Backbone as JSON Lines, residues from 0, in Angstrom:
{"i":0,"aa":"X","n":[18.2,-3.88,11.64],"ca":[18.73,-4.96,12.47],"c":[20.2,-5.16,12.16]}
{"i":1,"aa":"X","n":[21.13,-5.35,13.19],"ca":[22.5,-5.61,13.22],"c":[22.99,-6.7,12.81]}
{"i":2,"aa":"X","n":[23.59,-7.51,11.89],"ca":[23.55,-8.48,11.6],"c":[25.22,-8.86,11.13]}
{"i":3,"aa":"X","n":[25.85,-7.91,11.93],"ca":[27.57,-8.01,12.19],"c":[28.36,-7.01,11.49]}
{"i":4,"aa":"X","n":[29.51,-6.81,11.54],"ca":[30.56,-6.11,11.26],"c":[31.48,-6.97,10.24]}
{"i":5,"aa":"X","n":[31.74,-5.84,9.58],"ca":[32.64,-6.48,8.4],"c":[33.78,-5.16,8.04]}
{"i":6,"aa":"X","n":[33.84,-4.41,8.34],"ca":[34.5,-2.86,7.79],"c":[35.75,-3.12,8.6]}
{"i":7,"aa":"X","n":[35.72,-3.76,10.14],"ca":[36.35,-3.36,10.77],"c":[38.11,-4.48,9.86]}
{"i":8,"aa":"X","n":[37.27,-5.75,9.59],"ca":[38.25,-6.66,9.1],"c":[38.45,-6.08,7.73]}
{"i":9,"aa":"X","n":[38.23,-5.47,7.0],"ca":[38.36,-5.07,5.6],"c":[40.07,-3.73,6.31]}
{"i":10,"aa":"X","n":[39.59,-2.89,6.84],"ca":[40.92,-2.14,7.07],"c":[41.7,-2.64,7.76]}
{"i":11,"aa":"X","n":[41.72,-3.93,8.46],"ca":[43.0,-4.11,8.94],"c":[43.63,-5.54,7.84]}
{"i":12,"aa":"X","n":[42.91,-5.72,7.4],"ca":[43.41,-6.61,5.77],"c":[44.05,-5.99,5.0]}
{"i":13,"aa":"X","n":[43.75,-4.41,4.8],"ca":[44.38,-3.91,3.88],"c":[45.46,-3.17,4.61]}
{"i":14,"aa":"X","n":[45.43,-2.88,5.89],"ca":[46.65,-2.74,6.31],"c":[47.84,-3.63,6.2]}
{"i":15,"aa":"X","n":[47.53,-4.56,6.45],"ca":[48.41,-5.95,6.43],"c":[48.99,-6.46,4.97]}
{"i":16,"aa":"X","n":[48.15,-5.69,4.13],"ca":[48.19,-5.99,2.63],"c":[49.51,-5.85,2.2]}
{"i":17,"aa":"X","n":[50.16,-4.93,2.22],"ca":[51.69,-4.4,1.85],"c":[52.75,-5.52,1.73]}
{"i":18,"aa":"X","n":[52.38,-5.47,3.61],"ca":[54.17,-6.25,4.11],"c":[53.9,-7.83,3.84]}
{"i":19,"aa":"X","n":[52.26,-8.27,3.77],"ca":[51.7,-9.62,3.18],"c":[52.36,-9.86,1.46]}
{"i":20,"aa":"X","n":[52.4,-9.03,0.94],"ca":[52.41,-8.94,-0.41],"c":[54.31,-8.89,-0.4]}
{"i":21,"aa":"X","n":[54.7,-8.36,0.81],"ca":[56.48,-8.23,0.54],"c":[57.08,-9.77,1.16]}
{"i":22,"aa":"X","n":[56.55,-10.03,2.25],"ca":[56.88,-11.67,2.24],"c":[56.55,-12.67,1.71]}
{"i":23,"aa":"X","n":[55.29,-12.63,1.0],"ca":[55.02,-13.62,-0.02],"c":[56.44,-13.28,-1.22]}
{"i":24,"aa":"X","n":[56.28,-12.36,-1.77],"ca":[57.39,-12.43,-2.7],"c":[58.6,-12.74,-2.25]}
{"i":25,"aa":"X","n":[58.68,-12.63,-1.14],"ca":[60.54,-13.25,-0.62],"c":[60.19,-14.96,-0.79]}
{"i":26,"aa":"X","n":[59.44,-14.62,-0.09],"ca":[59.21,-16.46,0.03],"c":[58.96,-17.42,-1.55]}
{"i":27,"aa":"X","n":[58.67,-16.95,-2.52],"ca":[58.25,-17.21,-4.01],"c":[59.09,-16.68,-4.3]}
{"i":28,"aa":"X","n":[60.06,-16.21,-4.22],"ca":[60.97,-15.4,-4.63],"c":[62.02,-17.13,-4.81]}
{"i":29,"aa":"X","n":[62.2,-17.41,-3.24],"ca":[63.22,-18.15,-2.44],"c":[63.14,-19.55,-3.08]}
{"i":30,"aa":"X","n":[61.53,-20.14,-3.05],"ca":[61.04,-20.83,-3.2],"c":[61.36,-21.17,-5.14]}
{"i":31,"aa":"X","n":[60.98,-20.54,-5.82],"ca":[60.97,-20.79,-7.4],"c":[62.28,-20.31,-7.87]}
{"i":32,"aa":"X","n":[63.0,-19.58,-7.69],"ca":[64.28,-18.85,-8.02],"c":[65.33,-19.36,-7.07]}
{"i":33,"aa":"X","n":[65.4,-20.26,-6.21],"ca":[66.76,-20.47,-4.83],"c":[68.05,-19.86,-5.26]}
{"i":34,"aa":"X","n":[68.55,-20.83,-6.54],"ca":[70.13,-20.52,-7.37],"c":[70.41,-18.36,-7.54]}
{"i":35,"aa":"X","n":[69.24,-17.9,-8.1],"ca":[69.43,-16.74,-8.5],"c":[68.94,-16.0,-7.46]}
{"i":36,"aa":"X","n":[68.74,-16.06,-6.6],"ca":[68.27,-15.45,-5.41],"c":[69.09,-14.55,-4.76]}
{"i":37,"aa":"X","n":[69.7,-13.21,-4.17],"ca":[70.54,-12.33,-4.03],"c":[70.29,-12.63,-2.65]}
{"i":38,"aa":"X","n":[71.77,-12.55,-1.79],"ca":[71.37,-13.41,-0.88],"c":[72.61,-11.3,0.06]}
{"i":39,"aa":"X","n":[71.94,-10.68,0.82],"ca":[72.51,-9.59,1.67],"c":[73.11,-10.02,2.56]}
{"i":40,"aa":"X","n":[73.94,-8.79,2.89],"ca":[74.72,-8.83,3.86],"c":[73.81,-8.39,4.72]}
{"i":41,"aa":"X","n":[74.13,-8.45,6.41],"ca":[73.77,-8.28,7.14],"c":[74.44,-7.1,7.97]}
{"i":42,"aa":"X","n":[73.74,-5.76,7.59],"ca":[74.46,-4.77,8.41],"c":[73.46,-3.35,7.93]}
{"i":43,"aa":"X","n":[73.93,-2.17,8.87],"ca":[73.08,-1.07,9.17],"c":[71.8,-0.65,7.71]}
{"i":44,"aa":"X","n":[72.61,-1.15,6.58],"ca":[72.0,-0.1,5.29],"c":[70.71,-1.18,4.67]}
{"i":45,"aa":"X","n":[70.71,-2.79,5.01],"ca":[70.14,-3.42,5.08],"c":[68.84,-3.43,5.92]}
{"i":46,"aa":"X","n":[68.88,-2.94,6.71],"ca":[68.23,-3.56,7.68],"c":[67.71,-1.92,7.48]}
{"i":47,"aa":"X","n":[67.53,-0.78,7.19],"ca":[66.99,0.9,7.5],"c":[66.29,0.34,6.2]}
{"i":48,"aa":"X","n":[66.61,-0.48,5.1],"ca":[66.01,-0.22,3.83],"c":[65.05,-1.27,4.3]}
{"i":49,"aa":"X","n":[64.84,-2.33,4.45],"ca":[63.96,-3.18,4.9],"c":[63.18,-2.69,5.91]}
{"i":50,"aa":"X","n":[63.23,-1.38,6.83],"ca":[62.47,-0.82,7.51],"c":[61.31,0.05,6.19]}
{"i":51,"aa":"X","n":[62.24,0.51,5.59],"ca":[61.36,1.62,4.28],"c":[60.94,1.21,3.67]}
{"i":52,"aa":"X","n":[60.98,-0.02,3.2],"ca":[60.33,-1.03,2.41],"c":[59.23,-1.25,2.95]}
{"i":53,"aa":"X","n":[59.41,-2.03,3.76],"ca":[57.81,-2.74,4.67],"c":[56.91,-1.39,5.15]}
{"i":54,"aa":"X","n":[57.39,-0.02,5.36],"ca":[56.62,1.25,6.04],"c":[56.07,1.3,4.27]}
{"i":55,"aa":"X","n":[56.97,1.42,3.56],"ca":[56.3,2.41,1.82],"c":[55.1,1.28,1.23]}
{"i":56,"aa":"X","n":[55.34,-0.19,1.64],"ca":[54.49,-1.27,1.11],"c":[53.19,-1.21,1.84]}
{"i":57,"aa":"X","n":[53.47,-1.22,2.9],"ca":[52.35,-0.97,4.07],"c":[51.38,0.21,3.55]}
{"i":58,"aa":"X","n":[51.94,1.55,3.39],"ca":[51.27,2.41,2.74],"c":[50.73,2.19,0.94]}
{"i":59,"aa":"X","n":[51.67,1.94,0.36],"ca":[50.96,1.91,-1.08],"c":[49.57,0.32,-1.06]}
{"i":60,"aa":"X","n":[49.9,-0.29,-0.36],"ca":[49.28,-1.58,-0.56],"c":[48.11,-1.26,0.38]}
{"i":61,"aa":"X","n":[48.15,-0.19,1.18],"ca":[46.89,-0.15,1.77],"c":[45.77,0.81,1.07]}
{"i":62,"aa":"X","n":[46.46,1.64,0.18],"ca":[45.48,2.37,-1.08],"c":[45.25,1.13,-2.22]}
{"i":63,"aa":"X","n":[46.16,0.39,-2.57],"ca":[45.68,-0.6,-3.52],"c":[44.7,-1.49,-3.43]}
{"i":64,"aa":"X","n":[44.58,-1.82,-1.8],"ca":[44.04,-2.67,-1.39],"c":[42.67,-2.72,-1.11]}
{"i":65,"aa":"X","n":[42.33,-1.47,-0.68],"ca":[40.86,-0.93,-0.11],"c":[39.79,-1.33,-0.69]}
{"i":66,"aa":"X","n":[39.91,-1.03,-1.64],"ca":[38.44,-1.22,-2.16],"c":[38.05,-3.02,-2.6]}
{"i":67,"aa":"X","n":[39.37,-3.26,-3.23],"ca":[38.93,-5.29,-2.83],"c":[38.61,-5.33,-1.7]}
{"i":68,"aa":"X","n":[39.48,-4.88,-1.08],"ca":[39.28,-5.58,0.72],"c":[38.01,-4.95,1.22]}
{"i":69,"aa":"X","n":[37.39,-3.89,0.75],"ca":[36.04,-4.18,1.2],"c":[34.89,-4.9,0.29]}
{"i":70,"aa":"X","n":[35.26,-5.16,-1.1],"ca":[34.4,-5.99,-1.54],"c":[33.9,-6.9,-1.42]}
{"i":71,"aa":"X","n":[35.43,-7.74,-0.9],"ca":[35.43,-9.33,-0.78],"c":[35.17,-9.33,0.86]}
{"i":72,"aa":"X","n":[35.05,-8.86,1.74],"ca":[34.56,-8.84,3.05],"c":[32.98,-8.93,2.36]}
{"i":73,"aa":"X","n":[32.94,-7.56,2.28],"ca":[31.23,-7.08,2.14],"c":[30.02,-8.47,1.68]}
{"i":74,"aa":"X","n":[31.19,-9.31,0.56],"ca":[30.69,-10.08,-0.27],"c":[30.96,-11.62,0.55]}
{"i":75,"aa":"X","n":[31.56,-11.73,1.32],"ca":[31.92,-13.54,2.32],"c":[30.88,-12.89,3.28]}
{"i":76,"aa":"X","n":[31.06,-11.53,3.86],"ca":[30.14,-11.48,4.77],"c":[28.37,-11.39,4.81]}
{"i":77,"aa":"X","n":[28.47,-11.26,3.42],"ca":[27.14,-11.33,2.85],"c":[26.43,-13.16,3.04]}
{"i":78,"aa":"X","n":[27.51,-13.36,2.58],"ca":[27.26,-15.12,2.22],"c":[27.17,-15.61,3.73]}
{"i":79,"aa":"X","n":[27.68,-15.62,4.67],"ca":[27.97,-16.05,5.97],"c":[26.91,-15.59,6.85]}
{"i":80,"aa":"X","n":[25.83,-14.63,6.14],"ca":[24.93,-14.36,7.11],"c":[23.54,-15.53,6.71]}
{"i":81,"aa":"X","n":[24.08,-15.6,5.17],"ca":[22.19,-16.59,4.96],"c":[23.43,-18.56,4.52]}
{"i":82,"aa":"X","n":[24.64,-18.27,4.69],"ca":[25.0,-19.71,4.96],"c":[26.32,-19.55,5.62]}
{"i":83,"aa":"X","n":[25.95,-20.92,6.82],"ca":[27.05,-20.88,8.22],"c":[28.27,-21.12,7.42]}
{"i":84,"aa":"X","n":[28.6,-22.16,6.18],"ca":[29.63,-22.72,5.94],"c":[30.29,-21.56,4.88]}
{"i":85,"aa":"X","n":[29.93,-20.39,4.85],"ca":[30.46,-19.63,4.24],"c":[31.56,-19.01,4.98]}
{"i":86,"aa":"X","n":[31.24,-19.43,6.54],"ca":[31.87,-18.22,7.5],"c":[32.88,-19.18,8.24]}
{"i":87,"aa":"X","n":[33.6,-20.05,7.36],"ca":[34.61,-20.73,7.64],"c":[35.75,-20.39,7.03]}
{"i":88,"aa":"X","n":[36.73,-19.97,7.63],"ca":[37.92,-19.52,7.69],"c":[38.83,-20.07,6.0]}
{"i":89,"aa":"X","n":[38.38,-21.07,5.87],"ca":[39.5,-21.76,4.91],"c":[38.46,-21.14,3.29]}
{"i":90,"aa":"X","n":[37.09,-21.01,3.76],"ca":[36.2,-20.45,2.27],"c":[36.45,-19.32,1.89]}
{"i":91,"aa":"X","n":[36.8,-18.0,3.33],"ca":[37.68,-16.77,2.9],"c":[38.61,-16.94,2.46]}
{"i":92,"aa":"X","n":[39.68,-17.9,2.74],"ca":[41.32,-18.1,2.05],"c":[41.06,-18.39,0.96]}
{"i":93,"aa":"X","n":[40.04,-19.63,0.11],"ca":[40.21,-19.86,-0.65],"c":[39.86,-18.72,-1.65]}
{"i":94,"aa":"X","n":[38.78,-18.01,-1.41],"ca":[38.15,-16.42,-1.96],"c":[38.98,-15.94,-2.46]}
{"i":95,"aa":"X","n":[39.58,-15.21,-1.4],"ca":[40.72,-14.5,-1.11],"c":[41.89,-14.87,-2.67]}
{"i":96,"aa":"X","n":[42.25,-16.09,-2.53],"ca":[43.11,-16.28,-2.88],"c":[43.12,-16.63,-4.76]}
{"i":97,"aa":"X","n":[41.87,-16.97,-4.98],"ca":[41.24,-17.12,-6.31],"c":[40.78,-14.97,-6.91]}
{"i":98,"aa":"X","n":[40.07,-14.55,-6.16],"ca":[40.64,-13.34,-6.77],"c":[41.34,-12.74,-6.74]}
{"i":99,"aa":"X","n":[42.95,-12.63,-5.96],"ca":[43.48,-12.24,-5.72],"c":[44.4,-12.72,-7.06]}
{"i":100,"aa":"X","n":[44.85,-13.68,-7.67],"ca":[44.71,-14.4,-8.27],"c":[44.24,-14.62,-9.61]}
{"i":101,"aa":"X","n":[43.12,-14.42,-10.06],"ca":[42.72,-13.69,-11.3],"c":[43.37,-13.14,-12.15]}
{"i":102,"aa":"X","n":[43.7,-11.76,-11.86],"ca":[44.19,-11.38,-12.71],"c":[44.99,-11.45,-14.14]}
{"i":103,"aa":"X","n":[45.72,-12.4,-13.26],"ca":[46.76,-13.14,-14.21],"c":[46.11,-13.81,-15.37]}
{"i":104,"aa":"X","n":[45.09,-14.43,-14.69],"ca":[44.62,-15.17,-15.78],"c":[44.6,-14.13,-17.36]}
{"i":105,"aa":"X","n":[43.84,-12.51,-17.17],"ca":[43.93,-12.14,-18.4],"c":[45.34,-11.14,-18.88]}
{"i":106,"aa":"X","n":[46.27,-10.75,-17.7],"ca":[47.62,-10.59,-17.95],"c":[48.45,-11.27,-18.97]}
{"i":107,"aa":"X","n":[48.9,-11.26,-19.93],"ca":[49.55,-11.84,-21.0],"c":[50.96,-12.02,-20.7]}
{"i":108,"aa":"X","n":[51.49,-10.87,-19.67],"ca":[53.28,-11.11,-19.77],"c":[52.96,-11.96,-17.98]}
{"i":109,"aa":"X","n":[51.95,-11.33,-17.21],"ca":[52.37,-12.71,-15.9],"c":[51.61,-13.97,-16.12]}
{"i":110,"aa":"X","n":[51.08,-14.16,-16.82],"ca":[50.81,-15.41,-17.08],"c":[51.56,-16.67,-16.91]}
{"i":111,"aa":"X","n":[52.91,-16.97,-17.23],"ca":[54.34,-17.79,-16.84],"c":[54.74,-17.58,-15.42]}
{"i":112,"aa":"X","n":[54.58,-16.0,-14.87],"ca":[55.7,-15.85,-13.78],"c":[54.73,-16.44,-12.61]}
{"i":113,"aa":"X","n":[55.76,-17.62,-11.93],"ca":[54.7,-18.23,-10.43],"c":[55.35,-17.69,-9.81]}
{"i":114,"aa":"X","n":[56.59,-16.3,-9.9],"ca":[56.81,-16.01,-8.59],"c":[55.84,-14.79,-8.12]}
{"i":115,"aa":"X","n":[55.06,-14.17,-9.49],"ca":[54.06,-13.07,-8.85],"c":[52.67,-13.67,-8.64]}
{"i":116,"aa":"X","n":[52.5,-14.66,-9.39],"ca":[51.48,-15.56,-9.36],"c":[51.62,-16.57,-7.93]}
{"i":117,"aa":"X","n":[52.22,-16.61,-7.26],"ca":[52.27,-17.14,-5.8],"c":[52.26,-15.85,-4.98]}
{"i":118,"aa":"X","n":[53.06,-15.08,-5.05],"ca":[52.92,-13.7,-4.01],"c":[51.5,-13.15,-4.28]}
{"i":119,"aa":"X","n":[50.88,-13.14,-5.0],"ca":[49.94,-12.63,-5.29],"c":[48.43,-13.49,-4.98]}
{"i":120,"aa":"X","n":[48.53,-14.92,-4.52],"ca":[47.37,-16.01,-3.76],"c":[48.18,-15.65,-2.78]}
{"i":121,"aa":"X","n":[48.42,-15.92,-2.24],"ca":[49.03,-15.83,-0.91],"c":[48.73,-14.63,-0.36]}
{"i":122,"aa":"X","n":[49.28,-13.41,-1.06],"ca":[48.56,-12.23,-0.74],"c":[47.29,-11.98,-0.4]}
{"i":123,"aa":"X","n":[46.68,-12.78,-0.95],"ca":[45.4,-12.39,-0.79],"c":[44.01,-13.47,-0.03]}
{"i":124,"aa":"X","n":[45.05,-15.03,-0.09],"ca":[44.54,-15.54,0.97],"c":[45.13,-15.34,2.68]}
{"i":125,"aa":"X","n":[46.16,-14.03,2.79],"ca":[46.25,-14.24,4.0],"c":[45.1,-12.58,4.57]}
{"i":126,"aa":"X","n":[45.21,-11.45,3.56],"ca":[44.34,-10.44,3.47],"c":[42.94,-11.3,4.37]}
{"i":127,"aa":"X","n":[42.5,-12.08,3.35],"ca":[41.48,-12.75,3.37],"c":[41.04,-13.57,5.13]}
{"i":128,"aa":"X","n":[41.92,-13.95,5.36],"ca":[41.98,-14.66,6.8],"c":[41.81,-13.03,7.61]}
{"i":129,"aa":"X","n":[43.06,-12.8,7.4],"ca":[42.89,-11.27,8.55],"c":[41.03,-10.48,8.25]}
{"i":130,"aa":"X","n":[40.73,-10.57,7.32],"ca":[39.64,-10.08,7.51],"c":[38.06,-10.88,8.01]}
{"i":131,"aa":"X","n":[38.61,-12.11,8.01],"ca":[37.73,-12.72,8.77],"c":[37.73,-13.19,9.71]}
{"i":132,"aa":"X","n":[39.17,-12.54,10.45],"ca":[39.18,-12.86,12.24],"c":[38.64,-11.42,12.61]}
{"i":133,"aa":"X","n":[38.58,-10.8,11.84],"ca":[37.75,-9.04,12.27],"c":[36.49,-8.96,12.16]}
{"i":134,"aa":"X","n":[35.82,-9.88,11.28],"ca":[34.37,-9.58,10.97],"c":[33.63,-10.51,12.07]}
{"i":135,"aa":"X","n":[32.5,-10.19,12.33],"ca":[31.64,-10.73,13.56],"c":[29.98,-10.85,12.65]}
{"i":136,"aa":"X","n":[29.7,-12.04,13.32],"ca":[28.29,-12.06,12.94],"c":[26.9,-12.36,13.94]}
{"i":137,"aa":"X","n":[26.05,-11.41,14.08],"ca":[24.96,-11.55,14.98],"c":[24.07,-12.49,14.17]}
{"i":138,"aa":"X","n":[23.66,-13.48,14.72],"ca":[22.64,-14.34,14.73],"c":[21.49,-14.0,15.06]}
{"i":139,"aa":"X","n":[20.33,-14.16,14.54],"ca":[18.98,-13.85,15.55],"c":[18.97,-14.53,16.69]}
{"i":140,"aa":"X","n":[18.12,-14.01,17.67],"ca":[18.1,-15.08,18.7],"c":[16.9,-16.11,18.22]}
{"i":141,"aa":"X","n":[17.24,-17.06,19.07],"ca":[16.43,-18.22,18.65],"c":[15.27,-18.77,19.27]}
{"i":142,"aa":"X","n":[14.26,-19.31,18.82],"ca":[13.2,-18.81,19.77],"c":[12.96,-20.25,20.45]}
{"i":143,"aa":"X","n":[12.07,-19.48,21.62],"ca":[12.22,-20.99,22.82],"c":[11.26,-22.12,22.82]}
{"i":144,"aa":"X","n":[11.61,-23.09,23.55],"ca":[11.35,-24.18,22.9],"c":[10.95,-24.77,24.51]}
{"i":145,"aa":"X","n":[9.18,-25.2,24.66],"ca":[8.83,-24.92,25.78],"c":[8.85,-26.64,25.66]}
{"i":146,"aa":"X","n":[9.15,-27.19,27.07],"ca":[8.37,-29.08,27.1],"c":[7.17,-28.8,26.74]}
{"i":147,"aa":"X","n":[6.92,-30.07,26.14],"ca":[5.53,-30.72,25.94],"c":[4.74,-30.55,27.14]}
{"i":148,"aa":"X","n":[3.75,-30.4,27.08],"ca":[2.55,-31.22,28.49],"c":[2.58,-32.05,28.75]}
């Protein structure tokens, strides 16, 4: 019995994983660091490297990414089939964003840094969203319900 799709939101999460993971760090970057923040010029060599950036992130972050991103699908979508309130959008973010997240906890040198420690929830509560606007869930049908006599 079919009881929904989840694969399809797991690869396009981890597609998204990269350039998710390169604007969170601008933004935590911007956000915790403003004063020391390297602030570019705006012209041709800028803007080709910020193309190679987001193409090389896109690629490495979508091998890094894979196999969480189908865990944590496999595993919300597990939950969302035997409870409805699992399959609410903000319970994947929060998922998402607590293991994504983790790590740190047993990391010894990022433990202090909130600027990888924010790129890195964020990363993974937005992974997390993208993969649960992809996943679908079949319901049984429900059975009918005749008037009384």
């Amino acid at each position: 019995m079919n009881r929904g799709n989840y694969m399809a939101g797991a690869m396009y999460a981890s597609i998204a994983a990269g350039p998710a993971f390169l604007a969170s760090l601008a933004l935590a970057a911007w956000a915790t660091e403003a004063p020391t923040t390297l602030i570019a010029g705006a012209n041709a060599d800028v803007a080709r490297g910020a193309v190679v950036s987001v193409f090389a992130a896109g690629l490495f972050g979508f091998f890094l990414s894979i196999v969480p991103n189908i865990v944590g699908s496999w595993f919300m979508h597990g939950l969302g089939i035997g409870n409805i309130a699992a399959r609410l959008p903000v319970m994947w973010a929060l998922v998402g964003a607590g293991a994504a997240g983790l790590p740190l906890v047993f990391v010894a040198d990022l433990a202090g840094s909130t600027t990888i420690g924010t790129a890195l929830t964020f990363t993974g509560a937005s992974c997390a969203l993208v993969a649960h606007r992809f996943s679908t869930w079949q319901d049984p049908p429900r059975p009918r319900r005749y008037p009384p006599l």
